[in-house]
Amino acid sequence: MADSILAQFAAAILGGTIKIIDLSQPLEAATPIIQLPPEFAPSWPFRLEEISHYDSRGPAWYWNNFACGEHTGTHFDAPVHWVTGKDYPNNTTDTIPVAKFIAPANVIDCSAEVAKDADFLLTPDHVVAWEKGHGRIAAGSWVLMRTDWSKRKGAEAFHNMREDGSHVPGPHPTLVPFLAKERDVIGWGSEGVGTDAGQAYRFDPPFPCHTGMHGSNKFGLASLINLDLLPPKGALLITPPLKIVSGSGSPCRVLALVG
Ligand code: 23J
Ligand code: MN
């Protein structure tokens, strides 16, 4: 009898035919977090506090307490995160059906455009042109915007803050309803600190990715890295957030399987 599909899968991982790529930033005090205008309440940065380190506080064990906002570092955005998604059933980190945490990815390379323009916004026209080369974006798949933004060194370059706010690429307001409604994607992922562009607070609607994706019961992934190591199509993402009861999101070890 032929090996089961799962046995073949396990052998492919063991043998290296399927590679596993880590799309997650290291989580530490220096991990960049979203900088909102001062009238809004801030999120806690990541904090680690040692409980014991094989010492008088615990002779044979090392462990830490940690604290952070739900939307810290590489993280998952649940639909309940935004007011537009608040009334969907099973819209929180503990209630989203777990099968949704494994889904294929489309990776759209915008790195050349972003190198010229930090405020580059991905449009439906650009995505339709991408589909001509790679096929139509399938329902239930992720769209990841590769910008190489995660290669920027230090919080200053990553936030790219000016007097008028942050300048970071993201989806054009018209792209979000296109992907959510006409393509029925599972969600949107980006390399920036959040899923929306840096200037998105002044778009119409404000924060269109949060507004439109969560308003369609879709998810978000933010602060992704290593998107340059993924093929345009064919990677499989594993994205389970922590099972925080009523959580709006959580730091996430996002893995991509590439074969
Ligand atoms: C709260 C308000 C605005 C934004 C965000 C959070 C995020 O980017 C996030 O991490 O969800 S833009
Ligand atoms: Mn978030």
Short mmCIF file of C-alpha atoms in Angstrom, two decimals, residues 18-236:
data_model
loop_
_atom_site.label_atom_id
_atom_site.label_comp_id
_atom_site.label_asym_id
_atom_site.label_seq_id
_atom_site.Cartn_x
_atom_site.Cartn_y
_atom_site.Cartn_z
CA ILE A 18 9.90 20.45 2.01
CA LYS A 19 11.75 23.32 3.68
CA ILE A 20 10.41 25.30 6.63
CA ILE A 21 11.02 29.03 6.62
CA ASP A 22 10.58 31.19 9.71
CA LEU A 23 8.61 34.35 8.88
CA SER A 24 8.86 35.68 12.47
CA GLN A 25 10.91 38.48 14.00
CA PRO A 26 12.84 37.82 17.22
CA LEU A 27 10.73 38.95 20.19
CA GLU A 28 12.69 41.20 22.57
CA ALA A 29 12.46 44.61 24.23
CA ALA A 30 13.75 46.25 21.05
CA THR A 31 11.05 44.65 18.83
CA PRO A 32 9.28 47.55 17.09
CA ILE A 33 5.66 48.16 18.12
CA ILE A 34 3.00 50.33 16.50
CA GLN A 35 3.38 54.05 17.18
CA LEU A 36 -0.10 55.60 17.26
CA PRO A 37 -0.77 59.34 17.58
CA PRO A 38 -0.56 60.47 21.25
CA GLU A 39 -4.33 60.81 21.70
CA PHE A 40 -4.63 57.00 21.54
CA ALA A 41 -3.64 54.53 24.27
CA PRO A 42 -0.32 52.79 23.62
CA SER A 43 0.48 49.07 23.49
CA TRP A 44 3.14 47.65 25.84
CA PRO A 45 6.49 46.76 24.31
CA PHE A 46 7.83 43.26 24.94
CA ARG A 47 9.33 42.83 28.41
CA LEU A 48 11.14 39.83 29.86
CA GLU A 49 11.78 39.39 33.58
CA GLU A 50 13.80 36.53 34.93
CA ILE A 51 12.10 34.35 37.57
CA SER A 52 15.13 32.15 38.22
CA HIS A 53 18.30 31.05 36.46
CA TYR A 54 19.59 27.88 38.20
CA ASP A 55 20.10 30.02 41.29
CA SER A 56 18.67 30.55 44.78
CA ARG A 57 15.33 31.52 43.22
CA GLY A 58 15.15 28.12 41.53
CA PRO A 59 18.28 25.94 41.72
CA ALA A 60 17.59 23.62 38.78
CA TRP A 61 15.49 25.75 36.47
CA TYR A 62 15.57 28.82 34.25
CA TRP A 63 12.39 30.66 33.30
CA ASN A 64 11.01 34.14 32.68
CA ASN A 65 7.84 36.15 32.94
CA PHE A 66 7.00 38.16 29.87
CA ALA A 67 4.56 40.94 29.05
CA CYS A 68 3.56 42.61 25.81
CA GLY A 69 0.60 43.90 23.83
CA GLU A 70 -1.29 41.36 21.73
CA HIS A 71 -0.07 43.13 18.59
CA THR A 72 3.68 42.93 19.30
CA GLY A 73 6.28 41.80 16.80
CA THR A 74 5.25 39.23 14.22
CA HIS A 75 1.58 38.81 15.07
CA PHE A 76 -1.86 37.63 14.03
CA ASP A 77 -4.84 40.07 13.80
CA ALA A 78 -8.24 38.48 14.55
CA PRO A 79 -11.46 39.97 13.08
CA VAL A 80 -12.58 41.23 16.52
CA HIS A 81 -9.53 43.54 16.57
CA TRP A 82 -11.50 46.09 14.54
CA VAL A 83 -14.97 47.51 15.25
CA THR A 84 -16.04 46.39 11.75
CA GLY A 85 -15.36 42.75 12.69
CA LYS A 86 -16.74 42.79 16.23
CA ASP A 87 -20.04 40.97 15.55
CA TYR A 88 -18.80 37.93 13.62
CA PRO A 89 -19.11 34.63 15.48
CA ASN A 90 -15.79 32.93 16.30
CA ASN A 91 -13.84 36.12 15.66
CA THR A 92 -11.37 35.88 18.58
CA THR A 93 -8.04 34.10 19.00
CA ASP A 94 -9.63 31.29 21.06
CA THR A 95 -12.65 30.69 18.81
CA ILE A 96 -11.40 30.96 15.22
CA PRO A 97 -11.65 27.44 13.72
CA VAL A 98 -8.12 26.01 13.87
CA ALA A 99 -8.22 24.79 10.25
CA LYS A 100 -7.92 28.45 9.29
CA PHE A 101 -4.42 28.54 10.77
CA ILE A 102 -3.03 26.54 7.83
CA ALA A 103 -3.44 28.16 4.41
CA PRO A 104 -1.51 28.77 1.17
CA ALA A 105 0.21 32.06 0.42
CA ASN A 106 0.53 34.33 -2.60
CA VAL A 107 3.61 36.54 -2.33
CA ILE A 108 3.54 39.72 -4.38
CA ASP A 109 6.99 41.23 -4.82
CA CYS A 110 6.79 45.00 -4.46
CA SER A 111 10.42 45.43 -3.36
CA ALA A 112 11.52 47.34 -6.51
CA GLU A 113 8.61 49.80 -6.22
CA VAL A 114 9.18 50.27 -2.48
CA ALA A 115 12.91 50.93 -2.98
CA LYS A 116 11.83 53.98 -5.02
CA ASP A 117 8.83 55.01 -2.91
CA ALA A 118 8.39 54.22 0.80
CA ASP A 119 4.70 55.16 0.50
CA PHE A 120 4.05 52.65 -2.30
CA LEU A 121 0.49 51.26 -2.19
CA LEU A 122 -0.41 47.99 -3.88
CA THR A 123 -3.44 48.39 -6.19
CA PRO A 124 -5.95 45.99 -7.80
CA ASP A 125 -4.37 46.71 -11.24
CA HIS A 126 -0.98 45.57 -9.94
CA VAL A 127 -2.51 42.41 -8.45
CA VAL A 128 -4.41 41.58 -11.66
CA ALA A 129 -1.13 41.97 -13.61
CA TRP A 130 0.55 39.63 -11.06
CA GLU A 131 -2.27 37.10 -11.59
CA LYS A 132 -1.55 37.08 -15.35
CA GLY A 133 1.85 35.61 -14.55
CA HIS A 134 1.01 33.43 -11.54
CA GLY A 135 -2.66 32.53 -11.79
CA ARG A 136 -5.68 33.78 -9.95
CA ILE A 137 -5.48 34.25 -6.18
CA ALA A 138 -7.43 31.33 -4.71
CA ALA A 139 -10.19 31.72 -2.14
CA GLY A 140 -8.89 30.99 1.35
CA SER A 141 -5.28 31.92 0.57
CA TRP A 142 -3.12 34.66 2.07
CA VAL A 143 -1.83 37.65 0.14
CA LEU A 144 1.58 38.70 1.46
CA MET A 145 3.10 41.98 0.33
CA ARG A 146 6.86 41.51 -0.06
CA THR A 147 8.54 44.88 0.33
CA ASP A 148 11.91 43.94 1.91
CA TRP A 149 10.90 46.46 4.60
CA SER A 150 11.92 43.91 7.24
CA LYS A 151 15.53 44.31 6.10
CA ARG A 152 15.59 47.86 7.48
CA LYS A 153 17.89 48.06 10.51
CA GLY A 154 16.67 49.70 13.72
CA ALA A 155 13.33 51.07 14.89
CA GLU A 156 13.89 54.49 13.29
CA ALA A 157 14.29 53.16 9.76
CA PHE A 158 11.51 50.61 10.34
CA HIS A 159 8.92 53.19 11.47
CA ASN A 160 10.25 55.82 9.01
CA MET A 161 8.52 58.51 11.07
CA ARG A 162 8.20 62.09 9.86
CA GLU A 163 6.22 65.01 11.23
CA ASP A 164 3.14 63.77 9.38
CA GLY A 165 3.47 60.23 10.72
CA SER A 166 4.99 56.98 9.56
CA HIS A 167 5.88 56.29 5.92
CA VAL A 168 5.61 52.55 5.27
CA PRO A 169 4.14 50.76 2.22
CA GLY A 170 0.85 48.87 2.34
CA PRO A 171 -2.36 48.06 0.49
CA HIS A 172 -4.21 50.76 -1.43
CA PRO A 173 -7.71 51.36 0.02
CA THR A 174 -9.26 49.96 -3.20
CA LEU A 175 -7.25 46.73 -2.94
CA VAL A 176 -8.79 45.60 0.34
CA PRO A 177 -12.43 45.12 -0.87
CA PHE A 178 -11.05 43.57 -4.07
CA LEU A 179 -9.12 40.91 -2.13
CA ALA A 180 -11.77 40.37 0.56
CA LYS A 181 -14.81 40.23 -1.70
CA GLU A 182 -13.70 39.38 -5.25
CA ARG A 183 -10.93 36.97 -4.23
CA ASP A 184 -12.24 35.86 -0.81
CA VAL A 185 -8.69 35.65 0.62
CA ILE A 186 -8.16 34.48 4.20
CA GLY A 187 -6.17 37.60 5.02
CA TRP A 188 -3.41 40.07 4.28
CA GLY A 189 0.17 39.99 5.49
CA SER A 190 2.86 42.64 5.46
CA GLU A 191 6.41 43.33 6.61
CA GLY A 192 5.48 46.63 8.29
CA VAL A 193 4.66 46.97 11.99
CA GLY A 194 0.94 46.70 11.14
CA THR A 195 -1.03 45.50 8.11
CA ASP A 196 -1.92 49.01 6.97
CA ALA A 197 0.38 51.54 5.31
CA GLY A 198 2.11 54.09 7.53
CA GLN A 199 -0.10 56.93 6.31
CA ALA A 200 -3.32 54.86 6.53
CA TYR A 201 -4.75 56.89 9.41
CA ARG A 202 -5.46 59.64 6.86
CA PHE A 203 -6.92 57.34 4.16
CA ASP A 204 -10.63 57.02 3.39
CA PRO A 205 -11.64 54.94 5.28
CA PRO A 206 -8.91 55.31 7.90
CA PHE A 207 -6.88 52.09 8.30
CA PRO A 208 -8.57 50.50 5.24
CA CYS A 209 -6.88 47.12 5.70
CA HIS A 210 -8.07 46.76 9.29
CA THR A 211 -11.48 48.21 8.42
CA GLY A 212 -12.07 46.11 5.29
CA MET A 213 -10.30 42.84 6.08
CA HIS A 214 -11.74 42.47 9.60
CA GLY A 215 -15.07 43.86 8.32
CA SER A 216 -15.11 40.81 6.01
CA ASN A 217 -14.11 38.39 8.82
CA LYS A 218 -10.56 38.14 7.41
CA PHE A 219 -7.25 38.03 9.27
CA GLY A 220 -4.00 39.96 9.30
CA LEU A 221 -0.32 39.13 9.74
CA ALA A 222 2.11 41.92 10.53
CA SER A 223 5.87 42.33 10.98
CA LEU A 224 6.65 39.35 8.74
CA ILE A 225 10.24 38.66 7.68
CA ASN A 226 11.90 36.44 5.06
CA LEU A 227 9.19 36.95 2.44
CA ASP A 228 12.06 37.19 -0.08
CA LEU A 229 12.70 33.48 0.56
CA LEU A 230 9.21 32.45 -0.56
CA PRO A 231 8.03 31.59 -4.07
CA PRO A 232 5.23 33.77 -5.52
CA LYS A 233 2.90 30.81 -5.13
CA GLY A 234 2.98 27.42 -3.42
CA ALA A 235 4.11 28.17 0.15
CA LEU A 236 1.87 26.89 2.93
#
